[in-house]
Amino acid sequence: MREDFFLGIDIGSVSTNVVLIDKNGEVIESMYLRTQGKPIEVLQKALATLYEKYGDSLRIKGVGTTGSGRHLASLVVGADIVKNEITAHAKAAIFFVPDVRTIIEIGGQDSKIILIKDRIVIDFAMNTICAAGTGSFLDRQAERLNIPIEKFGETAIKSQNPVRIAGRCAVFAESDMIHKQQLGHRCEDILFGLCLALARNYLANLAKGKSLESPILFQGGVAANIAMKKAFEQLLGTQIIVPKYYNVMGAIGIALLAKERTKGLITKFRGFENINGCKFETKGFECHDCSNYCEVVGFYSNGSLVARWGDRCQKYSSNRNYHIENSKNL
Amino acid sequence: MRKITFPHMGNLFVIAKALFEELGFEVVVPPYNNKSALEIGKRLSPEFICLPFKLNMGNFIQAIEMGADTIVIFGGCGPCRFGYYGALEKEILKDLGYDVEMIVIEPLFYGLRNFLEQVSKIFARKNIASILKRVYRLAKKVDGIERKVHFLRPREMVKGSVDKIYERFRKEALKVYGIDQMERLVDTTNVLLDNLYIVNEKVRKIGIVGEIYTIIDSFSSLNIEKILGEMGCEVERNLYISQWIDTHLIYPIFRKKDTIVKRYSKGIMPVLIGGHARETISYAIYFAAQKYDGILHIFPLTCMPEIIAKSVLNGIKNQIGVPIMHVVVDEIDSDVGIKTRLEAFLDLIEARSEKVERGLLSWD
């Protein structure tokens, strides 16, 4: 069985997701792994698992990378398309729910809102300065209360009488929460109060001045938390849909984009053997040739330099000819 | 002899250096805005002050270490905190025990005497009128280079060649002396830029509006213009240094207003609320009327006039009809986040314009 498959890789701050889709967009395999600050190793491990499972029967026709580690990942695997996570998320959401109007996406380090009309993105926003409304914050608070993050939603949803917690800023929220604990509130009330605070913070910071039309999709790692879904439903007063592959939507989106991009072209994918057997390394230094003091980063594969970036004057990076590579006329 | 220094703001150092040298001073140009300047500024500044203040402090300390003993800075009035910068910086430097003279040039409406008193410390026994005229011409020329760079970046054949010439220009500017030599350098740079090979690609046009310092100074805006240029966008912004001279030093004397501001702020913000909020709003509408593909609004965290402008722009979104993205800058060390947002913004523009071309657009 040698079919055509497309690989989508989403390297985020907290999770690394890899999905495999076939030519109809059907999800064959999806992996959700913790990045733990080692994106390359985790990615290599994920690809090794895929290779063990399918072996040579897997014929990859296109690869795409997204997420904050997308450029690194694209160098590791040889990607056909490198796109931001906002476009990728919107792509996947439109694929599964064609008439979607609003996407609420909360990940590990950032949260986004994407507004869609007639299947195109018309507006978006991403948190800029504060991470009070994200998964990592919930994770940390759950840890402090000694509740495994997987149990967070189940526990919180039991709440009858949620505590009001200030959600404007992560620092204020945390100290406010500790005060409420010391008053002896029940654990589930505090947890659901936290969910409500987070949802309020999200709506106040990102959705300010925007009208949220239904159907509303809720995706990203935090969508696993049923209490968060309930909190949003309570505040918005409408039904919210959590799609089946809520936590790997970015990877699915980029796989779909890779499928579009590679139509009739040969993939740049380097092959499983080449990736798994390779040793990748990143080394950085501060350039002191002028007073910009840029931090130049070099990426090495098996000891040989693959790419460099970070310099303002392009002394080290970009020896490639951009226009010849990217020109639409050629 | 006085050793004069001044804060960085984009290419201001090119003009200011030539001017002070022509007036017979020794000039100390602080190192370009960089991480260590920001680090120093952060340590010495009030916590919730805006980014330009922190960079100014960093520039001053670095320049003093290089031997400067006089600092020249403009003052101002109106609700924006910039008017208070000079006084506050003076106090901070005094507390730190630095023995420097601070010359704060206030605008003319604070009294002619005060103005002349401060200015006379700089302009002594020289043919001021002719020097100022030449400096003004130089400022126009330097901004011309920046405009040309914005035009060429998305169109250059060999990636990075524009920036190589531009960076060289900024480096050489530190070495030449006086207005004449600076003008010659500008002319050679112009020749180099004119001789580049360009490709005729489909280029998107983005208008940049926002707080003056953060849009003029590329360090504080995280090099957004360059990033956009590399992504294939031509950038135009509403403020250049020569325009700042026009709107703050020349128009007030003749009691004239920027015509675009006058025309487009009518009915939306008829009075000045300080800073450049009115300019931001009027130029956003102007760029939309000029059929730009998108508008980028950049301002530092806690900037009051621009926050108001942001809310106003949100309110008149339908009237503008062009996508607007707001970028808030503060001490951000990595440009990955900015790149993600810009990329998504350009994707949005791309998808939207396809619909516009097919006549299918319905804007919210």
XYZ file of C-alpha atoms in Angstrom:
694
model
C 0.000 0.000 0.000
C 1.821 3.068 -1.227
C -0.443 6.041 -1.007
C 0.213 9.735 -1.054
C 0.441 11.358 2.336
C 1.026 14.866 3.605
C 2.791 15.752 6.803
C 1.918 18.722 8.983
C 4.176 19.815 11.802
C 3.224 22.406 14.421
C 5.986 23.257 16.876
C 4.631 25.401 19.657
C 6.117 26.534 22.922
C 4.413 23.795 24.926
C 3.398 21.110 22.463
C 4.764 19.630 19.257
C 2.106 18.199 16.984
C 2.584 16.016 13.968
C -0.272 14.871 11.726
C -0.446 12.733 8.661
C -3.279 13.285 6.213
C -4.143 11.518 3.005
C -5.013 13.165 -0.284
C -8.634 13.705 0.750
C -7.647 15.541 3.901
C -8.547 12.576 6.109
C -6.448 12.480 9.269
C -4.547 9.171 9.375
C -2.321 9.779 12.342
C -2.054 12.577 14.862
C 0.530 13.011 17.571
C 0.482 15.465 20.449
C 3.790 15.647 22.285
C 5.296 17.967 24.854
C 8.045 20.178 23.442
C 9.799 20.574 26.800
C 12.217 23.080 25.327
C 13.794 20.544 22.987
C 11.937 20.995 19.700
C 14.405 19.216 17.444
C 14.725 16.081 19.572
C 10.976 15.792 20.055
C 10.390 16.233 16.341
C 12.982 13.602 15.480
C 11.401 11.199 17.968
C 7.943 11.769 16.487
C 9.176 11.140 12.949
C 11.020 8.004 14.110
C 7.783 6.672 15.639
C 5.953 7.344 12.375
C 8.634 5.566 10.391
C 8.584 2.538 12.691
C 4.845 2.253 12.361
C 4.509 2.626 8.615
C 7.966 1.964 7.267
C 8.499 2.323 3.577
C 4.811 2.153 2.749
C 4.694 5.831 3.666
C 5.192 8.076 0.691
C 5.293 11.717 1.737
C 4.242 14.078 -1.015
C 4.418 17.302 0.919
C 5.463 18.727 4.270
C 4.501 21.955 6.013
C 5.647 23.516 9.257
C 3.990 26.078 11.490
C 4.132 27.367 15.050
C 6.799 29.465 16.731
C 9.455 26.880 15.851
C 8.452 26.683 12.210
C 11.676 27.952 10.691
C 13.801 25.568 12.698
C 11.516 22.669 11.878
C 11.546 23.556 8.195
C 15.336 23.318 8.181
C 15.200 19.948 9.927
C 12.657 18.266 7.673
C 12.919 20.258 4.455
C 9.487 21.822 4.326
C 7.549 22.771 1.225
C 5.680 25.506 3.014
C 6.356 27.508 6.162
C 3.376 29.458 7.433
C 2.276 31.244 10.567
C -0.057 29.508 12.986
C -2.911 31.970 12.460
C -3.327 31.108 8.787
C -2.882 27.398 9.540
C -5.554 27.400 12.250
C -8.004 29.250 10.060
C -7.367 26.818 7.191
C -8.119 23.758 9.323
C -11.188 25.317 10.923
C -12.661 26.222 7.528
C -11.926 22.709 6.284
C -13.901 21.067 9.102
C -16.630 23.671 9.604
C -16.999 25.592 6.329
C -19.383 28.229 7.678
C -17.300 29.038 10.771
C -17.352 32.723 11.731
C -15.199 32.923 14.856
C -12.241 30.916 16.093
C -11.134 31.080 19.694
C -7.696 29.558 19.953
C -5.824 29.253 23.224
C -2.466 27.569 23.234
C 0.421 27.265 25.628
C 1.921 30.715 25.351
C -0.475 32.694 23.263
C -4.108 33.116 22.493
C -5.710 34.264 19.284
C -9.027 35.272 17.919
C -9.729 34.851 14.221
C -12.811 36.253 12.514
C -13.890 34.669 9.267
C -16.442 35.601 6.695
C -17.229 33.860 3.430
C -14.364 31.474 4.140
C -11.707 34.152 4.340
C -10.032 35.637 7.383
C -11.259 39.207 7.807
C -9.664 40.085 11.118
C -7.455 38.559 13.754
C -5.765 39.434 17.015
C -3.113 37.789 19.102
C -2.179 38.584 22.680
C 0.719 41.013 22.656
C 2.062 41.815 26.067
C 0.443 39.574 28.614
C 0.183 35.810 28.970
C -2.503 35.819 31.662
C -4.969 34.217 29.286
C -3.085 31.133 28.187
C -2.590 27.466 28.864
C 0.690 27.794 30.710
C -0.965 29.968 33.310
C -3.732 27.427 33.921
C -1.127 24.689 34.035
C 0.840 26.468 36.717
C -2.178 27.211 38.865
C -3.348 23.610 38.629
C 0.082 22.520 39.735
C -0.043 24.869 42.707
C -3.389 23.405 43.761
C -1.962 19.943 43.262
C -4.472 18.937 40.612
C -3.258 17.189 37.457
C -4.020 19.384 34.434
C -6.012 16.543 32.843
C -8.388 16.555 35.834
C -8.713 20.344 35.830
C -11.861 20.491 33.712
C -13.681 17.652 35.452
C -13.063 19.187 38.866
C -13.912 22.727 37.876
C -17.174 21.867 36.166
C -18.640 20.608 39.468
C -18.586 24.119 40.839
C -21.908 25.588 41.945
C -20.640 28.888 43.222
C -17.553 30.129 41.343
C -15.223 32.550 43.080
C -14.585 35.849 41.392
C -10.909 36.223 40.508
C -9.265 39.277 38.966
C -7.962 38.204 35.592
C -6.428 41.396 34.271
C -2.849 40.324 34.775
C -1.237 36.999 35.644
C 0.512 38.437 38.665
C -2.655 39.997 40.075
C -4.674 36.895 39.296
C -2.276 34.673 41.139
C -2.151 36.772 44.287
C -5.910 37.254 44.162
C -6.348 33.512 43.888
C -4.122 32.856 46.874
C -6.153 35.262 48.973
C -9.338 33.480 47.989
C -7.800 30.139 48.920
C -6.847 31.441 52.334
C -10.474 32.367 52.884
C -11.281 28.682 52.581
C -13.154 28.522 49.292
C -13.693 25.105 47.753
C -11.147 23.938 45.241
C -13.598 23.507 42.356
C -15.049 26.964 42.934
C -11.596 28.485 42.686
C -10.794 26.492 39.562
C -13.962 27.491 37.763
C -13.472 31.063 38.926
C -10.083 30.903 37.293
C -11.615 29.654 34.046
C -14.128 32.485 34.092
C -11.396 35.017 34.798
C -9.351 33.688 31.912
C -12.297 33.796 29.542
C -13.135 37.333 30.665
C -9.531 38.386 30.166
C -9.578 36.856 26.689
C -12.758 38.654 25.697
C -11.566 41.952 27.139
C -8.104 41.857 25.600
C -8.523 40.171 22.248
C -12.166 40.392 21.335
C -12.479 44.044 22.303
C -14.540 45.923 19.767
C -15.148 42.832 17.656
C -18.481 41.119 17.219
C -18.305 37.365 17.746
C -20.706 35.654 15.371
C -21.726 31.994 15.611
C -20.695 29.330 14.833
C -17.796 29.738 17.235
C -15.013 27.190 17.263
C -12.815 26.647 20.290
C -9.461 25.022 19.585
C -5.920 24.705 20.891
C -4.685 22.669 23.833
C -6.865 24.508 26.343
C -10.029 23.362 24.544
C -9.525 19.993 26.232
C -10.689 21.706 29.380
C -14.486 21.342 29.487
C -14.718 23.988 32.161
C -13.147 26.541 29.828
C -15.741 25.712 27.203
C -18.475 26.140 29.787
C -17.007 29.454 30.921
C -17.008 30.827 27.376
C -20.545 29.568 26.781
C -21.684 31.261 29.975
C -20.078 34.574 29.072
C -21.068 34.628 25.398
C -24.475 33.054 25.877
C -24.194 30.770 22.863
C -23.126 27.268 21.978
C -19.430 26.691 21.312
C -18.068 23.892 19.137
C -14.907 22.033 20.068
C -13.750 20.197 16.949
C -12.615 16.587 17.112
C -8.932 17.356 16.495
C -8.989 20.537 18.581
C -5.393 20.178 19.793
C -3.715 19.520 16.436
C -5.673 21.940 14.244
C -2.563 23.954 13.402
C -0.778 20.862 12.149
C -3.792 19.797 10.104
C -4.060 23.260 8.598
C -0.448 23.338 7.545
C -0.712 19.818 6.104
C -3.663 20.985 4.020
C -1.684 24.023 2.887
C 1.250 21.767 1.987
C -1.124 19.636 -0.046
C -2.249 22.682 -1.988
C 1.251 24.000 -2.479
C 2.819 20.777 -3.736
C 0.193 20.066 -6.359
C 2.196 18.827 -9.313
C 5.549 19.552 -7.670
C 8.212 17.401 -6.107
C 8.472 17.669 -2.355
C 11.535 19.068 -0.603
C 11.106 16.529 2.209
C 14.489 15.109 3.168
C 13.265 11.594 3.970
C 12.903 9.858 7.323
C 16.309 8.152 7.258
C 18.133 11.422 6.642
C 16.345 13.223 9.438
C 16.555 10.535 12.083
C 20.218 9.820 11.485
C 21.230 13.468 11.605
C 22.602 15.473 14.473
C 21.242 19.014 14.552
C 22.782 21.811 16.528
C 22.236 25.517 17.102
C 25.050 27.827 18.046
C 24.819 31.564 18.602
C 27.233 34.421 19.108
C 27.067 38.170 19.479
C 28.573 40.086 16.586
C 30.629 43.094 17.657
C 31.441 44.558 14.253
C 29.153 47.536 14.755
C 27.166 48.948 17.626
C 24.030 47.012 16.715
C 25.408 43.975 18.608
C 23.167 41.517 16.796
C 22.808 38.029 18.125
C 23.654 35.794 15.207
C 22.406 32.221 15.294
C 23.805 29.425 13.186
C 22.095 26.109 12.520
C 24.292 23.083 11.876
C 23.415 19.639 10.603
C 26.064 16.992 11.256
C 28.556 19.770 11.900
C 28.047 21.635 8.646
C 26.393 25.017 8.509
C 22.883 25.027 7.065
C 21.591 28.513 7.795
C 22.261 31.622 9.780
C 19.947 34.368 10.904
C 19.560 37.225 13.369
C 21.961 39.756 11.855
C 20.686 43.121 10.704
C 23.256 43.851 8.040
C 22.972 40.414 6.391
C 26.662 39.827 6.629
C 26.078 36.243 7.708
C 22.602 35.363 6.540
C 20.923 35.337 3.166
C 23.390 34.402 0.522
C 20.479 32.872 -1.266
C 18.892 34.794 -4.021
C 15.470 35.453 -2.673
C 13.812 36.824 -5.757
C 14.909 34.074 -8.044
C 13.645 31.514 -5.539
C 10.336 33.217 -4.874
C 9.527 35.039 -8.043
C 6.100 34.371 -9.396
C 7.267 35.177 -12.903
C 9.754 32.359 -13.153
C 35.032 73.369 23.626
C 31.646 71.818 24.190
C 31.195 68.182 23.275
C 27.612 67.920 22.178
C 25.428 64.841 22.102
C 21.771 64.160 21.367
C 19.413 61.188 21.504
C 19.058 58.824 18.573
C 15.923 58.746 16.499
C 16.323 56.903 13.246
C 18.537 58.922 10.933
C 18.394 62.057 13.060
C 22.063 61.626 13.920
C 23.054 62.235 10.299
C 21.392 65.631 10.294
C 22.204 66.680 13.844
C 25.849 65.688 13.522
C 26.299 67.768 10.382
C 24.505 70.733 11.936
C 26.518 70.851 15.154
C 29.774 70.316 13.330
C 28.946 73.204 11.054
C 28.330 75.350 14.130
C 31.799 74.500 15.336
C 31.155 71.989 18.077
C 32.683 68.627 18.663
C 29.945 66.015 18.330
C 29.684 62.729 20.184
C 27.257 60.404 18.470
C 26.120 57.699 20.899
C 26.197 54.110 19.584
C 23.074 53.218 17.586
C 20.146 52.160 19.695
C 20.930 48.660 20.857
C 20.228 46.183 23.594
C 22.750 47.559 26.033
C 21.399 51.114 25.630
C 17.957 49.750 26.401
C 19.323 47.841 29.366
C 20.853 51.002 30.843
C 17.711 52.993 30.136
C 15.502 50.392 31.754
C 17.581 50.510 34.910
C 17.426 54.287 35.242
C 13.920 55.126 34.055
C 10.571 55.158 35.822
C 8.858 51.806 35.480
C 5.901 52.707 33.290
C 7.576 55.282 31.072
C 7.445 54.643 27.331
C 10.169 53.013 25.295
C 11.650 56.203 23.730
C 12.512 57.573 27.172
C 14.418 54.426 28.096
C 16.376 54.569 24.849
C 17.148 58.262 25.365
C 18.577 57.541 28.808
C 20.681 54.753 27.374
C 21.984 57.045 24.613
C 22.906 59.767 27.088
C 24.794 57.495 29.463
C 26.678 55.869 26.603
C 27.516 59.263 25.103
C 28.690 60.629 28.452
C 30.979 57.662 28.798
C 32.359 58.596 25.393
C 33.121 62.096 26.657
C 30.084 64.232 25.934
C 29.375 67.144 28.275
C 26.356 68.840 26.697
C 23.059 67.274 25.750
C 20.641 68.907 23.361
C 17.047 67.780 23.361
C 13.776 69.277 22.213
C 11.025 69.935 24.685
C 7.383 70.236 23.902
C 4.000 70.848 25.303
C 0.649 69.203 25.189
C -0.528 66.151 27.060
C 2.081 63.770 25.667
C 4.836 62.943 28.136
C 7.542 63.960 25.674
C 7.346 67.543 26.905
C 8.476 66.366 30.292
C 11.351 64.243 29.025
C 14.027 66.909 29.131
C 13.281 68.000 32.688
C 13.021 64.451 33.977
C 16.168 63.277 32.239
C 18.021 66.281 33.614
C 17.036 65.343 37.154
C 17.931 61.692 36.718
C 21.362 62.559 35.344
C 21.894 65.016 38.191
C 20.987 62.338 40.743
C 23.450 59.991 39.150
C 26.146 62.621 39.623
C 26.945 63.298 35.987
C 28.233 66.791 35.352
C 26.558 67.630 32.063
C 24.706 70.615 30.756
C 21.289 69.939 29.361
C 19.901 72.300 26.755
C 16.177 71.834 26.386
C 14.807 73.752 23.427
C 11.169 74.464 24.120
C 8.775 75.437 21.333
C 8.243 79.080 20.598
C 4.914 79.468 22.398
C 6.679 79.148 25.729
C 8.066 82.607 25.222
C 10.597 84.006 22.833
C 13.072 84.886 25.562
C 13.356 81.380 26.937
C 13.725 80.045 23.416
C 16.448 82.492 22.448
C 18.267 81.939 25.725
C 18.498 78.202 25.138
C 19.165 78.463 21.437
C 21.874 81.053 21.839
C 23.889 78.516 23.787
C 24.151 76.531 20.573
C 24.080 79.103 17.817
C 26.820 81.582 18.516
C 28.138 84.156 16.018
C 27.423 82.128 12.943
C 25.533 82.652 9.760
C 22.521 80.840 11.150
C 20.090 81.441 8.341
C 22.245 79.894 5.661
C 23.245 76.943 7.866
C 19.646 76.170 8.772
C 18.648 76.318 5.139
C 21.347 73.830 4.188
C 20.489 71.530 7.091
C 16.876 71.542 6.025
C 17.890 70.567 2.518
C 20.073 67.791 3.935
C 17.178 66.489 6.035
C 14.988 66.307 2.951
C 17.698 64.417 1.106
C 18.275 61.920 3.918
C 14.563 61.196 4.046
C 14.653 60.786 0.288
C 17.150 57.979 0.787
C 14.879 56.302 3.303
C 11.944 56.573 0.903
C 14.035 55.078 -1.855
C 15.070 52.212 0.411
C 11.421 51.495 1.188
C 10.638 51.486 -2.511
C 13.555 49.283 -3.525
C 13.520 46.633 -0.784
C 10.637 44.545 -2.145
C 11.851 45.002 -5.723
C 15.589 44.371 -5.453
C 16.938 41.556 -7.606
C 19.599 40.344 -5.207
C 18.195 40.107 -1.730
C 19.974 42.252 0.822
C 21.751 44.580 -1.571
C 19.658 47.587 -0.592
C 20.349 47.011 3.070
C 24.050 46.629 2.415
C 24.148 50.090 0.837
C 21.911 51.570 3.498
C 23.933 50.157 6.397
C 27.099 51.409 4.748
C 25.580 54.866 4.494
C 24.733 54.857 8.199
C 28.240 53.726 9.067
C 30.003 56.225 6.819
C 27.853 59.048 8.159
C 29.705 58.725 11.453
C 33.010 59.393 9.714
C 32.338 62.452 7.554
C 32.451 66.054 8.763
C 30.008 68.887 8.172
C 27.058 69.470 5.919
C 28.936 69.512 2.607
C 30.623 66.164 3.113
C 27.392 64.662 4.397
C 25.568 65.871 1.314
C 28.196 64.310 -0.901
C 27.789 61.008 0.961
C 24.037 61.199 0.481
C 24.543 61.812 -3.216
C 26.857 58.834 -3.678
C 24.430 56.630 -1.764
C 21.694 57.811 -4.077
C 23.761 56.875 -7.098
C 24.439 53.417 -5.670
C 20.755 52.862 -4.964
C 19.718 54.095 -8.390
C 21.980 51.609 -10.084
C 20.467 48.522 -8.453
C 18.725 45.932 -10.554
C 15.063 45.665 -9.744
C 12.429 43.095 -10.592
C 8.938 44.054 -11.444
C 7.015 42.020 -8.901
C 3.510 42.593 -7.717
C 4.139 44.663 -4.619
C 1.697 45.254 -1.796
C 1.637 48.691 -0.247
C 1.454 49.106 3.502
C 1.015 52.451 5.236
C 2.585 52.902 8.635
C 1.093 55.317 11.137
C 1.673 55.801 14.822
C 3.832 57.360 17.464
C 6.641 59.419 15.955
C 9.641 57.900 17.685
C 8.686 54.272 17.282
C 7.926 54.590 13.601
C 10.999 56.609 12.708
C 13.461 54.611 14.771
C 13.978 51.143 13.361
C 15.375 49.623 16.545
C 12.287 50.427 18.570
C 9.912 49.225 15.870
C 11.808 45.927 15.710
C 12.831 46.622 12.125
C 9.275 46.221 10.906
C 9.974 48.153 7.711
C 12.781 45.817 6.777
C 10.773 42.700 7.619
C 7.878 43.949 5.507
C 10.249 44.812 2.690
C 11.633 41.315 2.700
C 8.114 39.929 2.630
C 7.506 41.892 -0.554
C 5.776 45.005 0.695
C 6.425 48.609 -0.062
C 6.207 50.719 3.048
C 5.182 54.337 3.375
C 4.848 56.148 6.646
C 3.340 59.445 7.600
C 6.317 60.894 9.434
C 9.890 61.479 8.404
C 12.394 63.682 10.159
C 12.050 66.517 7.659
C 8.295 66.324 8.054
C 8.738 66.607 11.773
C 10.749 69.775 11.164
C 7.927 71.014 8.944
C 5.088 70.298 11.318
C 6.798 71.286 14.548
C 9.190 74.068 13.617
C 8.077 75.634 10.379
C 4.270 75.364 10.154
C 3.656 76.760 13.670
C 5.581 79.898 12.779
C 3.439 80.502 9.717
C 0.366 79.204 11.571
C -0.313 76.592 8.924
C -1.514 73.050 9.375
C -0.580 69.916 7.508
C -3.138 69.840 4.693
C -3.841 66.128 4.962
C -4.394 66.374 8.706
C -6.603 69.378 8.194
C -8.689 67.602 5.615
C -9.124 64.164 7.137
C -9.355 64.951 10.843
C -12.395 67.110 10.301
C -15.403 65.713 12.113
C -13.407 62.976 13.812
C -10.908 64.766 15.986
C -11.049 68.520 15.471
C -8.913 69.391 18.496
C -5.410 68.420 19.460
C -5.267 65.825 22.222
C -1.497 65.723 22.336
C 1.058 63.524 20.713
C 0.269 62.495 17.173
C -3.165 60.956 17.614
C -4.719 63.305 15.098
C -1.988 62.642 12.545
C -2.372 58.900 13.076
C -6.087 58.983 12.409
C -5.955 61.352 9.443
C -3.131 59.518 7.735
C -4.833 56.151 8.257
C -7.836 57.482 6.357
C -5.551 59.119 3.810
C -3.648 55.886 3.135
C -6.924 54.032 2.721
C -8.094 56.662 0.266
C -4.837 56.202 -1.653
C -5.725 52.501 -2.098
C -3.083 51.085 0.184
C -3.491 47.379 0.943
C -3.107 47.596 4.696
C -2.308 49.924 7.544
C 0.027 49.234 10.418
C -0.327 51.217 13.609
C 2.773 51.161 15.810
C 3.041 52.691 19.243
C 4.882 52.127 22.520
C 3.186 50.575 25.514
C 1.337 53.128 27.718
C 1.288 55.822 25.024
C -1.896 57.752 25.816
C -2.541 59.618 22.534
C -2.054 56.492 20.459
C -4.345 54.383 22.651
C -7.060 56.935 21.970
C -6.206 56.851 18.275
C -6.502 53.064 18.364
C -10.002 53.205 19.806
C -11.031 55.860 17.301
C -9.645 53.799 14.422
C -11.637 50.816 15.689
C -14.750 52.925 15.640
C -14.288 54.111 12.064
C -13.131 50.731 10.730
C -15.937 50.583 8.193
C -15.173 54.052 6.912
C -11.546 53.103 6.389
C -12.313 49.757 4.799
C -8.699 48.599 4.825
C -7.278 46.072 7.309
C -5.502 47.718 10.241
C -3.136 45.971 12.612
C -1.980 47.495 15.872
C 1.508 46.732 17.132
C 2.495 47.634 20.673
C 6.220 47.789 21.268
C 8.223 47.733 24.450
C 11.365 45.878 25.444
C 10.862 42.952 23.101
C 14.037 41.096 22.395
C 12.996 38.686 19.716
C 11.248 39.504 16.481
C 9.669 36.065 15.980
C 6.316 37.123 17.420
C 6.212 40.252 15.277
C 7.042 38.237 12.164
C 4.193 35.813 12.874
C 1.691 38.619 13.176
C 2.945 40.440 10.086
C 2.846 37.251 8.063
C -0.719 36.554 9.138
C -1.623 40.151 8.341
C -0.247 39.815 4.814
C -2.090 36.516 4.359
C -5.267 38.295 5.343
C -4.580 41.072 2.835
C -3.824 38.525 0.138
C -7.001 36.536 0.722
C -9.055 39.689 0.962
C -7.741 41.277 -2.206
C -8.554 38.163 -4.205
C -12.136 38.606 -3.130
C -11.987 42.303 -3.946
C -10.735 41.538 -7.431
C -13.541 39.068 -7.952
C -16.009 41.570 -6.553
C -17.107 39.348 -3.701
C -16.075 41.421 -0.765
C -18.348 42.030 2.133
C -16.604 43.874 4.879
C -18.026 42.738 8.206
